[in-house]
Amino acid sequence: MVKRNTSAPASWSRISMSCAPAPDSPESPRSQLGCNLSVTSSCQKSPSGSVPLPPRDGLAPCLAEESDTLAEKEVPANLTQIQSKYAYFQPCIQTEVEHDDPKSTREIFLRGWKIEERMLAVFSKCLPALANLQAVHLWKVGLTDLSLLSLIAILPNCPNLKTLTLEGNPLAEGSFYRLIGEESTLAHVSLRNNNIGNADAKLIGQALSTLKSSNKSLVSLTLSFNHISDLGAGYIAEGLRLNRSLLCLSLAHNQIGDKGTLKLAEVLGPFALTHTEVVERRRLSLEKESQERSRSPLRHADAKSSERPSSLVSNTTIDKLQSAKQSKSGSKKKEPSKKEEKAQANTAGGGGVVGGPAFVPAKKEDAKQAKKTVSTPEQKVIRGKGTKSGAKEKRSLPPELEVVEPTEIVNPLLEQAEHRDGKVFLPGNRVLISLNLTWNQITEQGLKAFLAAMESQQQASKSTAGVKSQTGLLRLSLGKNHFPPDSKTFAKLQELMLPRDPTYSQLSKAPDEELAVPS
C-alpha cells in the first residue's frame, strides 16, 4: 500500500516523482506539465514477493522468463492504478484559455509544484502580460513569507486579477493579512488549510477594518479548515464592525465555540460604540461639518445670483460679450453704435418701442442683425440662466458641481445612531449576507445569540420598508455543531432564515440545506 508523506506535499514513499515541463516548452512552465512516476527498489522481486532463485535444471529458465513477463505486466498496472488514484495530487500547472489563444488565459491552477524565486521571476513577466487573467489558484506550492511578498508585488500589475486562492500553504509569520490590506484590489480570497491560528486571525481582522482604515474591495473571504478558536473569532468580529465591503465569510471547520459566536452575533445586530470609537465619530462629524461650511458660500452665491432679475443679468452679460467681440473682431466686424443701442434697448425692455412708427422697420432689421451676430452661448445667456456670462464660465461649472457633491463612501461611524442608556448604538453590520460556521463547537447558547441578532435585523428591515437599504444576513450555515437536532432555537432560526435565502426557492424541497442538521 502506498502511503502519502505528509512532510513533503508532492511525494510518496517508495515512489519518486520527477516533474518536467512538456517537450514543447522545456524551460518555462506555461502549459500543461507532465509528471513521471517510477518505482525505486533495491532489488527486483517476483509477483509473490520473493527473489527468484537461480535455475537448477532445463525447465527453470522457461519458468523464470514467464515470471518476469508477469512481473512486467503487473508493475505497470499497479502504477496506472496509483496514478489514477492520486491524479489530482500530482504536481501540475493548468490554464484556462479562450479560443485556444495562450494570451487569453483567464485562470491558472498550480498544484503541488513548489514555487521558488526563479518561478516568481517568470510570473512577474508573464502574468502582467495576460490582460484577461482573472484568477490564480495555488495549492500546496510551498510558499514562504518572503515568496508571498514577491507574489503580492506582482498583483498591482494585473488589474483584472480579482480571485486568489492560497490553500495548503502554511506560513511561519502568518503574512496572509497583507493580501487584504487597504490598498488591495482582490475581491475573492481563499485561505483554507493554512494552519491559521488566533494570532493570524488578529492580523486579518485588523486588515478588514480599524478606526483609521478599512478594506473596500474584498467581497468574499474563506478561512475554513484552520485553527481559529473563540479568541480568533473575536478578532474577526472586531474587523467586521467597521467593514462595509465583505459579503461572504466562511469559518467552517474551526474551533469556534459560544464565546466566539457571541462576538460574531453582536456585530450583526445593534452594538454599542467604545469610548475611542465615540471620540472618532465626533471628530469625523466635526470634520464633515467644516467641509460643508466651506462649500456653503458657493451655494449661497448661486442662490443669490439665481434670484437676480433676468433683465439685469442680460444687460451685464451683453456688455461683456460685446466688448469682448469688439476687441477680437477689430475693425472688420464693427457695427454702428445706433444699432448696438437699439439691440440693448430691445433686450432690456423686452421688445418695447423706443421711437416713432418711422423707426419700426429699422428696428426689425437691427434685431435680425443682432440675432445673426450673437453666437449660440450668447443666446443662451440672453434667455436668462443666472450668472452664466460666457462659454468659459459655463464650461467651468460642471467640474465645480462635481467637487461640491462627490459620491463618497460614508464612514460606518457616521451612520445613523441610537442613543440610549448613555451609550451610542450603531445598527450593526448589515452588509454581510452569508456566514458559514459549520463543523465548529457551537451550542444552544450560541444559537440564541444568532436568533436575537436575526430578529433585530428583521425588525430593522420592516421599519425601513420601501427605502433602499442594506439587506442583512441572508444565508447562515450552522450545521454539524454541538447542539441537539431537536433544538427549538434551531427550529426558530430555520423558520426565520430559510425565507430570506434567495437560493432556498431553487432547492427541491430540502429544508435542511440552509441550516444543516447538527451532528
C-alpha positions in Angstrom: 0.0 0.0 0.0 1.3 3.4 -1.0 1.4 5.9 1.9 1.5 9.7 1.4 4.3 11.5 3.0 2.8 14.4 4.9 6.1 16.2 5.3 6.6 16.6 1.5 3.4 17.8 -0.2 4.1 16.2 -3.6 6.0 13.0 -2.8 5.2 9.4 -1.7 7.2 6.7 0.0 8.9 4.3 -2.4 7.7 6.4 -5.3 9.9 9.1 -6.7 8.1 11.8 -8.7 10.1 13.7 -11.3 8.2 16.6 -12.8 9.4 18.1 -16.0 8.0 20.6 -18.5 6.3 19.4 -21.6 8.5 18.9 -24.7 7.2 22.0 -26.4 8.4 24.3 -23.6 11.4 22.7 -21.8 12.3 25.7 -19.7 9.3 27.8 -18.9 6.2 26.2 -17.3 3.5 27.9 -19.3 1.3 25.0 -20.5 0.3 21.6 -19.1 3.2 19.9 -17.5 3.6 16.2 -17.0 4.8 14.1 -14.1 6.7 10.7 -14.2 6.3 8.1 -11.6 9.0 5.4 -11.1 9.2 2.7 -8.5 12.5 2.7 -6.6 13.6 -0.6 -5.0 16.9 -2.2 -4.2 16.2 -5.5 -6.0 13.7 -6.8 -8.5 11.0 -9.0 -6.9 8.7 -11.6 -8.3 4.9 -11.2 -8.1 4.8 -13.3 -5.0 7.3 -11.0 -3.3 10.2 -13.4 -3.2 13.5 -13.0 -5.0 13.8 -15.6 -7.9 16.3 -18.4 -7.4 18.9 -19.4 -10.0 17.8 -22.2 -12.4 18.6 -25.8 -11.4 17.5 -27.7 -14.5 16.5 -27.1 -18.1 12.9 -26.1 -17.2 13.9 -23.4 -14.8 14.9 -20.8 -17.5 11.4 -21.1 -19.0 9.7 -20.6 -15.6 11.9 -17.6 -14.9 11.1 -16.0 -18.2 7.3 -16.5 -17.5 7.6 -14.9 -14.1 9.5 -11.9 -15.5 6.8 -11.3 -18.1 4.1 -11.5 -15.4 6.0 -9.0 -13.2 6.5 -6.6 -16.1 2.7 -6.7 -16.8 1.7 -6.3 -13.2 4.0 -3.4 -12.3 2.6 -1.0 -14.9 -0.9 -2.0 -13.9 -0.1 -1.0 -10.3 1.4 2.3 -11.4 -1.6 3.0 -13.5 -3.9 2.4 -10.5 -1.7 4.6 -8.3 -1.7 7.4 -10.9 -5.4 7.3 -11.3 -6.0 7.3 -7.6 -3.7 10.3 -6.9 -4.1 12.1 -10.2 -5.5 15.2 -8.6 -2.5 15.5 -6.2 0.1 15.2 -8.9 2.1 18.3 -9.5 0.8 20.1 -12.5 0.1 23.6 -14.0 -3.1 24.1 -15.8 -4.5 27.1 -17.6 -8.0 28.0 -18.8 -7.9 29.9 -22.1 -10.4 31.2 -24.6 -10.4 30.4 -28.3 -7.1 28.4 -27.9 -5.2 31.6 -27.5 -2.5 31.5 -24.8 -2.7 35.2 -24.4 -6.4 34.9 -23.4 -5.7 32.9 -20.3 -8.4 33.5 -17.7 -7.4 31.2 -14.8 -4.2 29.5 -13.7 -4.2 26.4 -11.5 -0.9 25.3 -9.9 -1.0 22.2 -7.6 1.9 20.5 -5.8 4.6 22.5 -7.6 7.0 24.3 -5.4 7.3 27.9 -6.3 10.8 29.3 -6.0 12.3 32.7 -6.7 13.0 31.7 -10.3 9.4 30.8 -11.0 8.2 34.1 -9.3 10.6 36.0 -11.6 8.8 34.2 -14.6 5.4 35.1 -13.1 6.4 38.8 -12.7 6.9 38.9 -16.5 4.2 36.6 -17.7 1.2 37.4 -15.5 1.0 41.2 -16.3 1.1 40.3 -20.0 -2.1 38.3 -19.6 -4.8 41.0 -19.9 -7.7 38.6 -19.3 -6.3 36.9 -16.2 -8.9 36.9 -13.5 -8.0 34.1 -11.1 -4.9 32.3 -9.7 -5.2 29.1 -7.7 -2.2 27.8 -5.7 -2.5 24.6 -3.8 0.5 23.2 -1.8 3.1 25.2 -3.6 5.5 25.6 -0.7 5.0 29.4 -0.3 7.1 31.2 2.4 6.6 34.7 3.9 9.3 36.1 1.6 7.9 34.5 -1.6 4.4 35.7 -0.6 5.7 39.3 -0.6 7.1 38.8 -4.0 3.7 37.5 -5.2 1.9 40.4 -3.7 4.2 42.8 -5.6 3.0 41.3 -8.8 -0.7 41.8 -8.1 -0.9 45.5 -8.8 0.4 44.9 -12.3 -2.6 42.6 -13.1 -5.6 44.9 -13.0 -8.2 42.2 -13.8 -6.9 39.7 -11.3 -9.6 39.6 -8.6 -9.5 36.0 -7.3 -6.6 34.5 -5.4 -6.6 31.0 -3.8 -3.8 30.0 -1.4 -4.6 26.6 0.1 -2.3 24.2 1.9 0.4 26.9 2.3 1.1 27.5 6.0 3.4 30.4 6.7 5.7 30.8 9.7 4.9 34.5 10.2 1.3 34.4 9.0 1.6 37.1 6.4 -1.7 36.4 4.8 -3.2 39.6 6.1 -1.1 41.5 3.6 -3.3 40.2 0.8 -6.3 42.1 2.1 -4.8 45.4 3.1 -6.4 48.8 2.4 -4.6 49.1 -1.0 -5.6 45.6 -2.1 -7.7 45.1 -5.2 -8.6 41.5 -4.7 -12.3 40.6 -4.4 -12.2 36.9 -3.6 -9.5 35.4 -1.3 -9.5 31.7 -0.1 -7.1 30.7 2.7 -8.2 27.2 3.5 -6.0 24.7 5.3 -3.2 27.1 6.1 -2.8 26.5 9.9 -4.2 29.9 10.6 -4.4 30.5 14.3 -5.6 33.2 16.6 -2.5 35.4 16.1 -3.0 35.3 12.3 -6.8 35.9 12.8 -6.0 39.1 14.7 -3.9 40.5 11.8 -6.6 39.5 9.4 -9.3 41.3 11.5 -7.2 44.4 11.6 -6.7 44.3 7.8 -10.5 44.1 7.4 -11.1 47.4 9.3 -9.7 49.6 12.0 -10.6 53.1 13.2 -8.3 54.7 10.6 -8.6 52.3 7.6 -10.6 49.5 6.1 -10.6 47.2 3.1 -13.0 48.4 0.4 -12.6 45.7 -2.3 -12.8 42.3 -0.6 -16.1 40.6 -1.3 -15.6 37.0 0.0 -13.1 35.5 2.4 -12.7 31.8 3.1 -10.9 30.8 6.4 -12.2 27.3 6.7 -10.1 24.2 7.8 -7.9 26.2 10.1 -7.2 26.5 13.9 -9.3 29.6 14.8 -10.9 29.4 18.2 -13.1 31.8 20.2 -10.3 34.3 20.6 -9.6 34.4 16.8 -13.4 34.7 16.1 -13.5 37.7 18.3 -10.7 39.3 16.3 -12.6 38.7 13.1 -15.7 40.2 14.6 -13.7 43.3 15.5 -12.8 43.6 11.9 -16.4 43.3 10.8 -17.6 46.2 13.0 -16.5 48.9 10.5 -16.1 46.9 7.3 -18.7 47.5 4.7 -17.4 45.6 1.7 -17.3 41.9 2.8 -20.4 39.9 1.7 -19.4 36.3 2.3 -17.4 34.9 5.2 -16.6 31.2 5.8 -15.2 30.0 9.1 -16.2 26.4 8.7 -14.1 23.5 10.2 -12.5 25.6 13.0 -12.7 25.5 16.8 -15.2 28.3 17.4 -17.4 27.9 20.5 -20.1 30.0 22.1 -17.8 32.9 23.2 -16.7 33.5 19.6 -20.3 33.1 18.4 -21.5 35.8 20.8 -18.9 38.2 19.3 -19.9 37.5 15.8 -23.7 37.8 16.6 -23.1 41.0 18.4 -21.7 42.6 15.3 -24.7 41.6 13.2 -27.1 43.4 15.5 -27.0 46.9 17.1 -23.8 47.2 19.1 -22.5 50.0 21.4 -19.5 52.0 20.4 -16.5 52.0 22.6 -15.0 55.3 24.0 -12.4 55.5 21.3 -15.0 54.9 18.6 -17.2 57.6 20.1 -14.3 60.1 20.0 -13.5 59.2 16.4 -17.2 59.6 15.5 -17.2 63.1 16.9 -14.0 64.0 15.1 -15.4 62.8 11.8 -18.7 64.6 12.3 -16.9 67.9 13.1 -14.7 67.4 10.0 -17.8 66.8 7.9 -19.5 70.0 9.2 -16.4 72.1 8.5 -16.3 70.8 4.9 -20.0 71.6 4.4 -19.4 75.1 5.8 -16.5 75.7 3.4 -18.8 74.6 0.5 -21.8 76.6 1.7 -20.6 80.1 0.4 -20.6 78.8 -3.2 -24.2 77.5 -2.8 -25.4 80.8 -1.3 -23.8 82.8 -4.1 -25.5 80.6 -6.6 -28.8 81.0 -4.8 -28.5 84.8 -4.7 -27.5 85.0 -8.4 -30.5 82.9 -9.4 -32.8 85.4 -7.6 -31.5 88.4 -9.6 -33.8 89.8 -12.4 -33.1 88.4 -15.8 -33.1 91.9 -17.4 -30.1 92.9 -15.2 -28.3 89.8 -16.0 -28.8 90.1 -19.7 -27.6 93.7 -19.7 -24.3 93.0 -17.9 -23.6 89.9 -19.9 -24.4 91.6 -23.2 -22.0 94.4 -22.3 -19.2 92.0 -21.5 -19.8 89.9 -24.6 -20.0 92.8 -27.0 -16.8 94.4 -25.6 -15.0 91.0 -26.0 -16.3 90.7 -29.5 -15.2 94.1 -30.4 -11.7 93.5 -29.1 -11.4 90.3 -31.0 -13.0 91.2 -34.3 -11.4 94.6 -34.7 -12.5 96.9 -37.5 -13.8 94.2 -39.7 -16.8 93.4 -37.5 -17.6 96.9 -36.3 -21.3 97.8 -36.3 -23.0 101.2 -36.0 -23.4 102.4 -32.5 -27.1 103.1 -33.0 -27.7 99.5 -33.8 -26.0 98.4 -30.7 -28.0 100.8 -28.6 -31.2 99.6 -30.2 -30.3 96.0 -29.6 -29.6 96.7 -25.9 -32.8 98.6 -25.6 -34.7 95.7 -27.2 -33.2 93.1 -24.9 -33.6 95.3 -21.7 -37.1 96.5 -22.5 -38.4 93.2 -23.6 -39.1 94.4 -27.2 -40.8 97.7 -26.4 -40.9 100.5 -29.0 -38.4 103.3 -28.4 -39.0 105.7 -31.3 -41.9 106.6 -33.6 -43.5 104.5 -36.3 -40.9 105.6 -38.8 -38.2 103.7 -36.9 -40.1 100.4 -36.7 -38.7 98.8 -39.9 -35.2 99.9 -39.0 -35.6 98.3 -35.5 -36.7 95.0 -37.0 -33.7 94.9 -39.3 -31.4 95.7 -36.3 -33.0 92.9 -34.3 -32.4 90.5 -37.1 -28.8 91.6 -37.5 -28.3 91.3 -33.7 -29.7 87.8 -33.7 -27.3 86.9 -36.6 -24.3 88.3 -34.8 -25.0 86.9 -31.4 -23.4 83.4 -31.0 -25.0 80.3 -29.6 -23.7 80.7 -26.0 -24.8 84.4 -26.0 -28.3 83.4 -27.0 -28.5 81.1 -24.0 -27.3 83.8 -21.7 -29.9 86.3 -23.1 -32.6 83.9 -22.2 -31.7 84.4 -18.6 -29.9 81.5 -16.9 -28.4 83.1 -13.8 -24.8 84.3 -13.7 -23.5 82.3 -16.7 -21.8 85.1 -18.6 -19.9 83.2 -21.2 -18.8 79.9 -22.6 -15.7 79.6 -20.4 -17.7 80.2 -17.2 -20.3 77.7 -18.4 -17.7 75.0 -19.0 -16.1 75.5 -15.7 -19.4 75.0 -13.7 -19.8 71.2 -14.1 -16.4 70.4 -12.5 -17.3 72.7 -9.6 -20.6 70.9 -9.2 -18.8 67.5 -9.2 -16.4 68.8 -6.5 -19.2 70.1 -4.4 -21.3 66.9 -4.4 -18.9 64.0 -4.8 -20.0 60.3 -4.4 -18.1 59.2 -1.3 -18.4 56.1 0.8 -19.8 57.1 4.1 -17.7 56.0 7.1 -19.6 53.5 9.2 -19.1 55.6 12.3 -21.2 58.3 10.7 -24.2 56.0 10.2 -27.5 57.0 11.9 -27.0 56.0 15.6 -29.3 55.5 18.5 -28.6 57.0 21.9 -29.9 55.1 25.0 -28.6 54.4 28.5 -25.8 56.9 27.9 -24.3 54.9 25.0 -24.2 55.2 21.2 -25.5 52.3 19.3 -24.9 51.6 15.6 -27.3 49.5 13.6 -24.7 46.8 13.0 -23.1 45.2 10.0 -25.9 44.6 7.5 -23.6 44.2 4.5 -22.6 40.7 5.3 -25.1 38.3 3.6 -23.5 34.9 4.0 -21.9 33.3 7.1 -20.7 29.7 7.2 -20.0 28.3 10.7 -20.5 24.6 10.1 -18.3 22.0 11.9 -17.5 24.1 14.9 -18.3 23.9 18.6 -21.5 26.0 18.9 -24.1 25.0 21.5 -27.6 26.2 22.4 -26.2 29.4 23.8 -24.6 30.4 20.6 -27.9 29.7 18.7 -29.8 32.1 21.0 -27.3 34.8 20.2 -27.8 34.4 16.5 -31.5 34.3 16.9 -31.6 37.6 18.7 -29.3 39.2 16.0 -31.5 37.9 13.2 -34.7 39.1 14.9 -33.2 42.6 15.2 -32.2 42.6 11.6 -35.7 41.6 10.6 -37.3 44.3 12.7 -34.9 46.9 11.1 -35.8 45.8 7.6 -39.5 46.1 8.4 -39.0 49.6 9.7 -37.2 50.7 6.6 -39.7 49.0 4.2 -39.9 50.8 0.9 -36.5 52.5 1.4 -33.4 51.3 -0.3 -31.2 50.0 2.5 -28.8 47.1 3.3 -30.5 43.7 3.4 -28.6 42.0 6.2 -27.7 38.3 6.6 -29.5 36.1 4.0 -27.7 32.8 4.5 -26.5 31.3 7.8 -24.9 27.8 7.9 -24.7 26.3 11.4 -24.8 22.5 10.8 -22.6 19.9 12.4 -22.2 21.7 15.7 -22.7 20.8 19.3 -26.4 21.4 19.8 -29.2 18.8 19.8 -31.0 18.1 16.5 -34.4 18.8 18.1 -33.3 22.2 19.3 -36.3 24.7 19.4 -33.9 27.6 19.0 -32.5 26.0 15.9 -36.0 25.4 14.5 -36.9 29.1 15.1 -33.7 30.1 13.4 -34.6 27.9 10.4 -38.1 29.5 10.1 -36.6 32.9 10.2 -33.7 32.4 7.8 -35.0 30.0 5.1 -37.4 32.5 3.6 -34.6 35.1 3.4 -32.3 32.7 1.5 -32.5 33.6 -2.2 -31.3 30.1 -3.2 -33.8 28.2 -1.0 -36.6 28.6 -3.5 -34.5 26.8 -6.1 -33.9 23.8 -3.9 -36.1 20.7 -4.3 -37.9 20.7 -1.0 -34.8 20.3 1.1 -35.4 22.4 4.3 -32.2 21.4 5.9 -30.0 22.6 3.1 -29.6 26.1 4.7 -29.0 25.2 8.3 -27.9 21.6 8.1 -28.9 19.1 10.8 -26.2 19.2 13.6 -24.2 16.1 14.5 
